[in-house]
XYZ file of C-alpha atoms in Angstrom:
599
model
C 201.076 37.986 155.911
C 199.599 36.864 159.249
C 196.202 38.290 160.154
C 197.793 39.788 163.244
C 200.348 41.744 161.250
C 199.869 45.234 159.875
C 199.072 48.535 161.525
C 195.849 49.226 163.321
C 193.444 51.082 161.073
C 190.018 52.675 161.341
C 188.902 51.011 158.104
C 189.580 47.556 159.526
C 187.847 48.416 162.793
C 184.771 49.739 160.944
C 184.573 46.502 158.953
C 184.671 44.576 162.245
C 181.672 46.476 163.622
C 179.832 46.358 160.275
C 179.719 50.161 160.005
C 179.298 51.384 156.424
C 178.744 55.112 156.886
C 181.238 57.960 156.685
C 183.465 58.313 159.742
C 185.485 61.337 158.721
C 183.331 63.933 160.448
C 183.662 63.883 164.261
C 180.115 65.013 165.013
C 177.439 63.741 167.421
C 175.480 61.782 164.830
C 178.547 59.805 163.765
C 179.491 59.161 167.411
C 176.018 57.767 168.123
C 176.124 55.435 165.117
C 179.648 54.110 165.787
C 178.904 53.665 169.499
C 175.749 51.655 168.744
C 177.422 49.505 166.104
C 180.211 48.634 168.536
C 177.873 47.328 171.250
C 175.814 45.424 168.653
C 178.821 43.556 167.238
C 181.513 43.346 169.946
C 180.585 41.237 172.990
C 181.288 42.143 176.593
C 183.195 39.045 177.758
C 185.934 37.694 180.025
C 186.495 34.341 178.307
C 190.272 34.762 177.902
C 190.998 34.366 181.588
C 189.098 31.050 181.598
C 191.153 29.834 178.643
C 194.412 30.239 180.573
C 195.177 33.559 178.873
C 196.097 36.818 180.534
C 194.173 39.992 179.732
C 196.739 42.771 179.357
C 196.504 46.540 179.012
C 198.039 46.805 175.562
C 196.178 48.590 172.774
C 197.656 46.462 169.978
C 196.833 43.253 171.830
C 193.263 44.482 172.419
C 192.965 45.534 168.754
C 194.209 42.189 167.433
C 191.925 40.281 169.773
C 188.734 42.263 169.132
C 189.170 43.403 165.544
C 191.209 40.655 163.925
C 190.257 37.637 166.023
C 186.568 38.593 166.192
C 186.473 38.474 169.972
C 185.023 40.770 172.618
C 186.473 42.039 175.878
C 185.735 43.748 179.153
C 185.895 47.519 179.695
C 189.684 47.623 180.071
C 189.940 46.221 176.539
C 186.739 47.351 174.831
C 186.580 50.940 176.061
C 190.358 51.252 175.756
C 190.060 50.321 172.077
C 187.043 52.590 171.584
C 188.985 55.528 173.022
C 191.685 54.934 170.399
C 189.014 54.809 167.691
C 187.477 58.106 168.772
C 190.819 59.908 168.897
C 191.761 58.548 165.469
C 188.435 59.883 164.183
C 189.314 63.324 165.527
C 187.148 63.483 168.644
C 188.207 65.304 171.827
C 188.177 62.188 174.028
C 189.307 61.926 177.671
C 189.609 58.686 179.673
C 187.896 58.602 183.079
C 187.522 55.900 185.718
C 184.568 55.027 187.905
C 183.472 52.987 190.920
C 180.779 50.427 190.156
C 177.749 50.017 192.387
C 177.541 46.751 194.340
C 173.883 45.813 194.826
C 174.426 43.266 197.653
C 176.391 45.806 199.704
C 174.200 48.740 198.654
C 177.353 50.785 198.097
C 179.965 51.592 195.511
C 183.086 49.514 195.169
C 186.075 50.938 197.104
C 188.153 50.703 193.922
C 187.849 52.483 190.585
C 187.588 49.571 188.170
C 185.544 50.783 185.211
C 187.068 52.692 182.278
C 184.801 55.223 180.501
C 185.259 58.220 178.178
C 184.221 61.833 178.118
C 183.786 63.155 174.580
C 183.432 66.887 173.879
C 181.674 67.978 170.662
C 181.098 71.672 169.901
C 181.642 72.545 173.569
C 179.131 69.973 174.858
C 180.298 66.902 176.819
C 179.042 63.325 176.446
C 179.721 60.056 178.247
C 180.727 57.124 176.008
C 180.826 53.558 177.359
C 180.704 50.549 175.025
C 181.559 47.911 177.621
C 179.408 47.791 180.726
C 177.480 44.875 179.284
C 174.123 43.215 179.955
C 171.033 45.395 180.428
C 173.056 48.348 181.720
C 174.817 48.823 178.391
C 174.548 52.268 176.818
C 173.559 51.987 173.185
C 174.463 55.608 172.528
C 176.551 58.184 174.430
C 174.793 60.178 177.146
C 174.782 63.942 177.324
C 176.781 64.922 180.415
C 173.997 66.861 182.082
C 172.613 66.367 185.583
C 169.043 65.158 186.176
C 167.967 64.643 182.570
C 166.142 61.406 181.651
C 167.801 59.863 178.577
C 165.757 56.886 177.283
C 167.552 54.120 175.345
C 166.789 50.513 174.389
C 167.600 48.981 177.796
C 165.731 51.617 179.844
C 165.947 55.216 181.032
C 169.425 56.448 182.020
C 170.199 59.627 183.921
C 173.312 61.314 185.279
C 173.229 63.034 188.670
C 175.975 65.470 189.718
C 176.639 66.457 193.307
C 179.779 68.082 194.670
C 181.872 67.180 191.650
C 180.793 63.518 191.694
C 178.652 62.128 188.884
C 176.434 59.058 189.329
C 174.922 57.127 186.449
C 171.631 55.460 187.292
C 169.011 53.530 185.338
C 165.274 52.914 185.618
C 164.148 49.498 184.406
C 160.917 48.229 183.007
C 159.020 45.390 184.646
C 160.375 41.980 183.798
C 158.545 38.866 182.708
C 160.353 35.539 183.171
C 159.081 33.006 180.665
C 160.347 29.857 182.436
C 158.956 29.578 185.994
C 162.083 27.620 187.017
C 163.983 30.931 186.884
C 161.584 33.081 188.889
C 163.954 33.137 191.860
C 167.273 33.198 189.994
C 169.943 35.480 191.438
C 170.927 36.490 187.903
C 168.041 38.944 187.681
C 168.051 42.329 189.386
C 164.462 43.150 190.304
C 165.088 46.728 191.418
C 163.152 49.287 189.409
C 165.893 51.933 189.693
C 169.491 51.665 190.834
C 172.931 53.319 190.440
C 175.414 51.832 187.959
C 178.664 53.672 188.651
C 180.073 56.919 190.046
C 182.916 59.045 188.690
C 184.575 62.444 188.574
C 185.772 64.316 185.514
C 189.436 64.013 186.489
C 191.345 62.652 183.459
C 193.341 59.467 183.838
C 195.669 57.242 181.809
C 195.196 53.555 181.104
C 198.250 52.702 183.253
C 196.222 53.706 186.302
C 194.209 50.498 185.731
C 197.235 48.143 185.938
C 196.544 47.187 189.526
C 192.815 46.593 189.094
C 193.436 44.672 185.876
C 195.472 42.211 187.947
C 193.045 42.148 190.849
C 189.932 41.403 188.820
C 191.633 38.430 187.148
C 193.191 36.880 190.237
C 191.247 37.798 193.355
C 189.292 34.676 194.429
C 186.437 37.026 195.376
C 186.243 38.674 191.949
C 183.148 37.927 189.882
C 185.412 37.499 186.873
C 187.355 34.703 188.611
C 184.127 32.972 189.564
C 182.150 33.126 186.324
C 182.777 33.240 182.624
C 180.565 35.950 181.132
C 179.575 36.880 177.602
C 176.862 39.325 176.538
C 175.946 41.078 173.310
C 173.366 43.717 172.496
C 170.830 42.902 169.765
C 168.400 45.164 167.868
C 165.630 43.993 170.226
C 167.472 43.412 173.515
C 170.497 41.500 174.762
C 171.761 37.910 174.838
C 174.024 36.600 177.583
C 175.897 33.516 178.717
C 176.722 33.633 182.423
C 178.079 30.399 183.785
C 175.623 27.681 182.858
C 172.726 30.013 182.013
C 172.005 31.239 178.503
C 169.487 34.109 178.288
C 167.732 36.056 175.559
C 166.189 39.297 176.815
C 163.696 41.142 174.611
C 162.982 44.804 175.365
C 159.323 45.794 174.967
C 159.202 49.493 175.952
C 155.767 49.878 174.382
C 154.472 47.326 176.918
C 156.678 48.539 179.782
C 158.054 44.987 180.087
C 161.255 43.095 179.292
C 160.911 39.390 178.481
C 163.527 36.987 179.896
C 163.876 33.667 178.061
C 166.409 31.675 180.116
C 167.675 28.111 180.063
C 170.396 26.006 181.639
C 173.020 24.600 179.293
C 175.480 21.709 179.431
C 179.236 22.012 179.143
C 179.289 20.518 175.653
C 176.938 23.280 174.429
C 179.224 26.171 175.380
C 181.367 26.260 172.224
C 178.336 25.943 169.953
C 176.484 28.794 171.688
C 179.545 31.031 171.579
C 179.952 30.421 167.854
C 176.312 30.571 166.813
C 175.077 33.365 169.058
C 178.178 35.516 169.687
C 180.272 34.664 166.591
C 183.167 33.753 168.881
C 185.445 30.822 168.076
C 187.950 30.286 170.871
C 191.508 29.258 170.005
C 192.159 27.696 173.401
C 189.979 25.385 175.435
C 187.609 27.104 177.818
C 187.581 25.798 181.379
C 183.974 26.483 182.340
C 183.519 27.960 185.797
C 180.308 29.169 187.348
C 180.821 29.535 191.075
C 178.151 31.094 193.200
C 178.500 34.875 193.241
C 176.426 38.029 193.326
C 176.642 38.645 189.578
C 173.446 39.402 187.725
C 172.375 40.346 184.225
C 171.892 43.960 185.251
C 175.124 44.499 187.188
C 178.135 42.766 185.635
C 180.747 44.643 187.657
C 179.770 43.473 191.121
C 182.522 41.895 193.177
C 182.305 40.163 196.494
C 184.886 40.080 199.254
C 185.895 37.692 201.975
C 183.540 38.550 204.797
C 186.030 39.008 207.616
C 188.586 41.806 207.759
C 192.293 41.092 207.965
C 193.343 40.829 211.601
C 196.460 40.038 213.603
C 194.810 37.327 215.700
C 194.007 35.277 212.599
C 197.519 35.807 211.202
C 199.117 34.603 214.428
C 196.952 31.491 214.445
C 198.293 30.829 210.945
C 201.916 31.161 212.112
C 201.237 29.222 215.329
C 202.447 32.133 217.465
C 201.030 32.080 220.984
C 202.982 34.860 222.664
C 201.967 38.441 223.345
C 202.159 40.794 220.370
C 201.117 43.994 222.077
C 204.656 45.301 222.662
C 206.633 46.269 219.514
C 210.083 45.414 220.887
C 213.054 43.487 219.478
C 212.311 40.237 221.287
C 208.778 40.093 219.910
C 210.015 40.932 216.414
C 212.499 38.050 216.558
C 209.842 35.556 217.641
C 207.249 36.685 215.105
C 209.840 36.679 212.303
C 210.978 33.138 213.142
C 207.430 31.772 213.358
C 206.619 33.179 209.932
C 209.493 31.413 208.168
C 208.791 28.161 210.054
C 205.148 27.997 208.989
C 204.771 29.886 205.710
C 206.577 28.429 202.683
C 208.491 30.432 200.130
C 206.769 29.313 196.914
C 205.682 30.318 193.397
C 203.158 27.532 192.791
C 200.278 29.829 191.813
C 201.796 30.814 188.492
C 202.142 27.135 187.579
C 198.475 26.559 188.395
C 197.337 29.145 185.866
C 196.876 31.771 188.585
C 198.296 35.260 188.627
C 200.221 36.584 191.626
C 199.161 40.162 192.269
C 200.324 42.992 194.476
C 197.166 43.186 196.529
C 197.405 42.922 200.294
C 193.929 41.445 200.793
C 194.483 38.839 198.084
C 197.816 37.925 199.672
C 196.286 37.767 203.143
C 193.471 35.489 201.975
C 195.926 33.263 200.123
C 198.535 32.892 202.870
C 196.454 33.189 206.031
C 193.079 31.749 205.044
C 194.066 29.316 202.300
C 197.177 28.060 204.129
C 199.494 28.843 201.253
C 202.904 30.484 200.993
C 204.217 33.070 198.585
C 207.285 34.785 197.212
C 208.791 37.993 198.599
C 206.287 40.303 196.882
C 203.555 38.475 198.763
C 205.102 37.212 201.991
C 207.203 40.264 202.866
C 204.346 42.529 201.760
C 202.076 40.751 204.234
C 204.740 40.777 206.949
C 205.165 44.524 206.525
C 201.436 44.961 207.167
C 201.722 42.746 210.264
C 204.588 44.796 211.688
C 202.842 48.105 211.078
C 199.659 46.776 212.679
C 201.749 45.746 215.698
C 203.080 49.278 216.028
C 206.558 48.912 214.534
C 208.272 51.665 212.567
C 208.546 49.662 209.322
C 209.739 50.843 205.888
C 209.671 48.937 202.603
C 212.944 48.718 200.655
C 213.856 47.130 197.352
C 216.997 45.183 196.465
C 218.890 43.587 193.589
C 219.400 39.834 193.966
C 222.811 38.272 193.301
C 223.071 35.729 190.457
C 225.797 33.220 191.274
C 225.809 31.937 187.682
C 226.684 35.417 186.366
C 228.775 36.559 189.335
C 226.734 39.746 189.298
C 223.544 41.327 190.597
C 220.340 41.404 188.593
C 219.995 44.595 186.522
C 216.610 45.313 188.150
C 215.356 45.560 191.723
C 213.171 42.542 192.387
C 213.389 41.615 196.060
C 211.203 43.324 198.672
C 212.659 43.672 202.174
C 211.793 45.654 205.284
C 213.675 48.061 207.540
C 212.398 48.136 211.119
C 213.501 50.768 213.635
C 213.253 49.951 217.357
C 214.466 52.425 220.002
C 216.515 54.255 217.388
C 218.271 51.126 216.099
C 217.559 49.747 212.611
C 217.096 46.103 211.577
C 216.500 44.264 208.290
C 213.519 41.904 208.276
C 213.107 39.434 205.411
C 210.806 36.419 205.749
C 210.837 35.402 202.091
C 214.246 34.785 200.577
C 213.790 31.048 200.988
C 216.101 28.038 201.176
C 219.520 28.462 202.827
C 219.450 32.255 202.407
C 216.406 32.631 204.654
C 216.794 34.856 207.707
C 215.272 33.298 210.811
C 215.544 36.532 212.742
C 216.026 40.148 211.681
C 219.579 41.425 211.238
C 220.942 44.502 212.943
C 221.641 47.117 210.266
C 225.336 47.529 211.046
C 228.261 47.183 208.657
C 230.816 44.393 209.006
C 229.298 42.565 211.968
C 229.038 38.758 211.814
C 225.509 37.711 212.777
C 225.295 33.913 213.111
C 221.998 32.160 212.446
C 220.968 28.558 211.820
C 221.936 28.426 208.136
C 225.269 30.227 208.492
C 226.822 33.573 209.310
C 225.195 36.652 207.799
C 226.798 40.060 207.550
C 225.864 43.417 206.100
C 228.524 45.511 204.352
C 227.945 49.205 203.640
C 229.902 51.228 201.094
C 228.918 54.591 199.681
C 225.300 54.307 200.801
C 224.823 50.842 199.283
C 224.383 47.829 201.549
C 225.243 44.241 200.632
C 223.944 41.223 202.517
C 226.237 38.231 202.325
C 226.243 34.786 203.897
C 229.001 32.377 204.813
C 227.707 28.821 204.806
C 229.074 25.442 205.822
C 230.333 22.684 203.542
C 227.576 20.610 201.936
C 227.649 16.839 202.505
C 225.573 15.153 199.822
C 224.264 11.791 200.979
C 223.299 10.414 197.554
C 226.300 10.365 195.168
C 223.944 10.742 192.195
C 223.507 14.371 193.268
C 227.199 15.120 193.834
C 227.277 17.394 190.769
C 223.754 18.785 191.068
C 223.464 22.398 189.906
C 221.016 22.995 192.766
C 223.855 23.028 195.283
C 225.943 26.153 195.780
C 229.437 25.106 196.767
C 230.851 28.589 197.382
C 231.598 29.219 201.032
C 230.631 32.917 201.011
C 228.062 34.478 198.703
C 226.359 37.836 198.363
C 222.554 37.534 198.535
C 221.375 40.996 197.537
C 222.253 44.679 197.442
C 220.097 47.631 198.507
C 219.958 51.239 199.655
C 217.859 52.698 202.468
C 215.655 54.709 200.107
C 212.026 53.938 201.019
C 209.687 52.608 198.341
C 206.020 51.693 197.892
C 204.527 48.382 196.803
C 203.457 49.910 193.471
C 207.120 50.258 192.497
C 207.148 46.445 192.116
C 204.278 46.318 189.586
C 206.551 45.992 186.572
C 208.847 43.372 188.081
C 205.869 41.414 189.401
C 204.752 41.050 185.774
C 208.231 40.396 184.414
C 209.115 37.598 186.831
C 205.906 35.748 185.967
C 205.976 36.181 182.190
C 209.597 36.524 181.054
C 210.709 33.162 179.560
C 214.149 33.785 181.087
C 212.795 34.193 184.625
C 213.696 31.453 187.090
C 210.109 31.542 188.309
C 208.809 30.767 184.810
C 211.224 27.874 184.488
C 210.812 26.159 187.840
C 208.151 25.694 190.450
C 209.735 26.235 193.845
C 208.618 25.540 197.387
C 210.776 25.697 200.526
C 210.097 25.800 204.242
C 212.376 26.276 207.234
C 212.387 23.526 209.873
C 213.820 23.411 213.420
C 216.874 21.540 212.096
C 217.273 22.972 208.590
C 214.889 23.348 205.653
C 213.001 21.305 203.075
C 212.558 22.179 199.420
C 210.850 21.070 196.249
C 212.504 22.563 193.166
C 211.305 21.149 189.888
C 211.627 17.373 190.136
C 213.959 17.358 193.153
C 212.797 17.058 196.754
C 215.459 17.841 199.380
C 215.780 17.737 203.149
C 218.726 19.744 204.462
C 219.953 19.323 208.022
C 222.208 22.009 209.549
C 225.126 20.662 211.618
C 227.015 23.773 212.799
C 228.888 21.743 215.409
C 230.396 19.660 212.586
C 230.811 22.562 210.175
C 228.696 20.634 207.660
C 225.151 20.668 206.250
C 223.667 17.316 205.207
C 221.782 17.244 201.880
C 219.368 14.356 201.415
C 218.008 14.675 197.866
C 215.847 12.570 195.593
C 214.114 12.879 192.253
C 210.352 12.585 192.305
C 207.662 11.694 189.787
C 204.816 13.932 188.722
C 202.223 11.889 190.607
C 204.137 12.478 193.872
C 203.977 16.287 193.737
C 200.562 16.788 195.363
C 201.324 14.304 198.125
C 204.654 15.957 198.986
C 203.091 19.419 199.003
C 200.354 18.264 201.372
C 202.446 16.090 203.685
C 205.614 18.179 203.889
C 204.435 21.759 203.273
C 200.747 21.511 204.375
C 199.721 22.954 200.999
C 196.621 21.684 199.220
C 196.301 23.297 195.813
C 192.854 24.237 194.506
C 193.904 24.133 190.860
C 195.981 21.591 189.010
C 199.723 22.233 189.041
C 201.505 22.005 185.703
C 204.937 20.793 186.830
C 207.902 22.482 185.198
C 211.574 22.056 186.018
C 213.592 23.551 183.179
C 217.333 23.981 183.457
C 218.211 27.312 185.105
C 220.683 29.020 187.448
C 218.692 28.534 190.632
C 220.466 27.019 193.662
C 219.567 26.190 197.212
């Protein structure tokens, strides 16, 4: 039997944390012992995401990783697992979420990112948290009482309640840095007292962390994207590996001092330190990263943000739009729509660079506007919806089912995000991210049966029983290289449906599941091919797998010219930079498996 088979069990978990006492009585003493053993044996760490692995909110995955593979995790794994343990032991345990304090901003994070537990024993409530890490780690649960000093190994903790909000704060001891080369390191928080996180007692479910689980792994501003982190409590203090710095902190409460023994390490020491100090043996190669950030040993949950706010002026510089955007009329909408598709590629390159595409407007904005990238519909149309609303348009998000030509049917799930825009009482469909020959250059009037010619062909919307279908009639393809005459990338049907939708409004969160599915399902086209396309004044260009194409529209001839060629792996970066103005920050792993995708 594989070590990852078999049901989860308390006995196996207790062996993992080296707990040998009785765990059948859900009392305070047992809770304290199990809590302390967990933090002494299970590291706080984010190594998976720097090994090309995705951290998911799945209790069995977390159990197998931490218990059976002898790994650690961050709060969304560690505290999630600990909550299961407590409930299995018979405790009255409720999941809560909190906002972590950001020292550089002197404020709490705007998002609730930290998972904690409230445990009630004999009518008295306690706060359990086995995964804050570093010197802010609770060794034992705290009594949920306001204003009471509760000394533990790392320092004195206290909870403060005001108006239904609880804040956890900590008072440190003085610190003594043994190596003078580290006296000014940013890894050390020199504040004597500071908040850690703030929360309410409103219960939550783990699914409420789906969004933040994505964000913390993919946002370029997230501390977890910028540094690999591993810390573990010891009987006398804490050890940590943050980027290239290994530290051993010894608590000396009797002296009122904590001793910091810190040293820089080399890349070839990382695996040895993880094995010898943290008992972690990675199965996949770690890609060490230690970018500059505001992380320190005291506050592991700090995140930074891009300094500037999102703004229309910056977006319009990105799309090379120089007209006025103060009047939300049809003419302006047409121009802004066209400039978007002419300058921002439809692409899924991130997922083939080991990056996760998330449903976060600020992440999307920074990627497309500031990093000069493109995106797929869940990014590009999401951003465009924000643009339109900022401009003053009446804009509603819709969802649609894409047509699969290979199956002569629509997908069974709604995967394509589009926008309905109402101007002077008349509705239009805006869609800047279908890509290739199905790309709209201008919005379509939401009217049934009307031919609406555009550069790539004639579009029309058909309504029946409250369901709308967008279809396109194209021109004949003329393939210049006979080697591509039978290419599966070319759709030879004259008229094709593109997608089907209703006018029921939706929110971006309704795409969370499909955003995951399209990136992880082995059957997904996006898993099987990297895709990049961009509209041009005379047609469009595309890179799909190993085929680069330049398509020229010739409506006066009733023909579209397809100039196609196969490329080599070492040409990919050059084509992306020269043709699409995309310079990737991470290495692309080219993939071009056989699939149903066509231009």
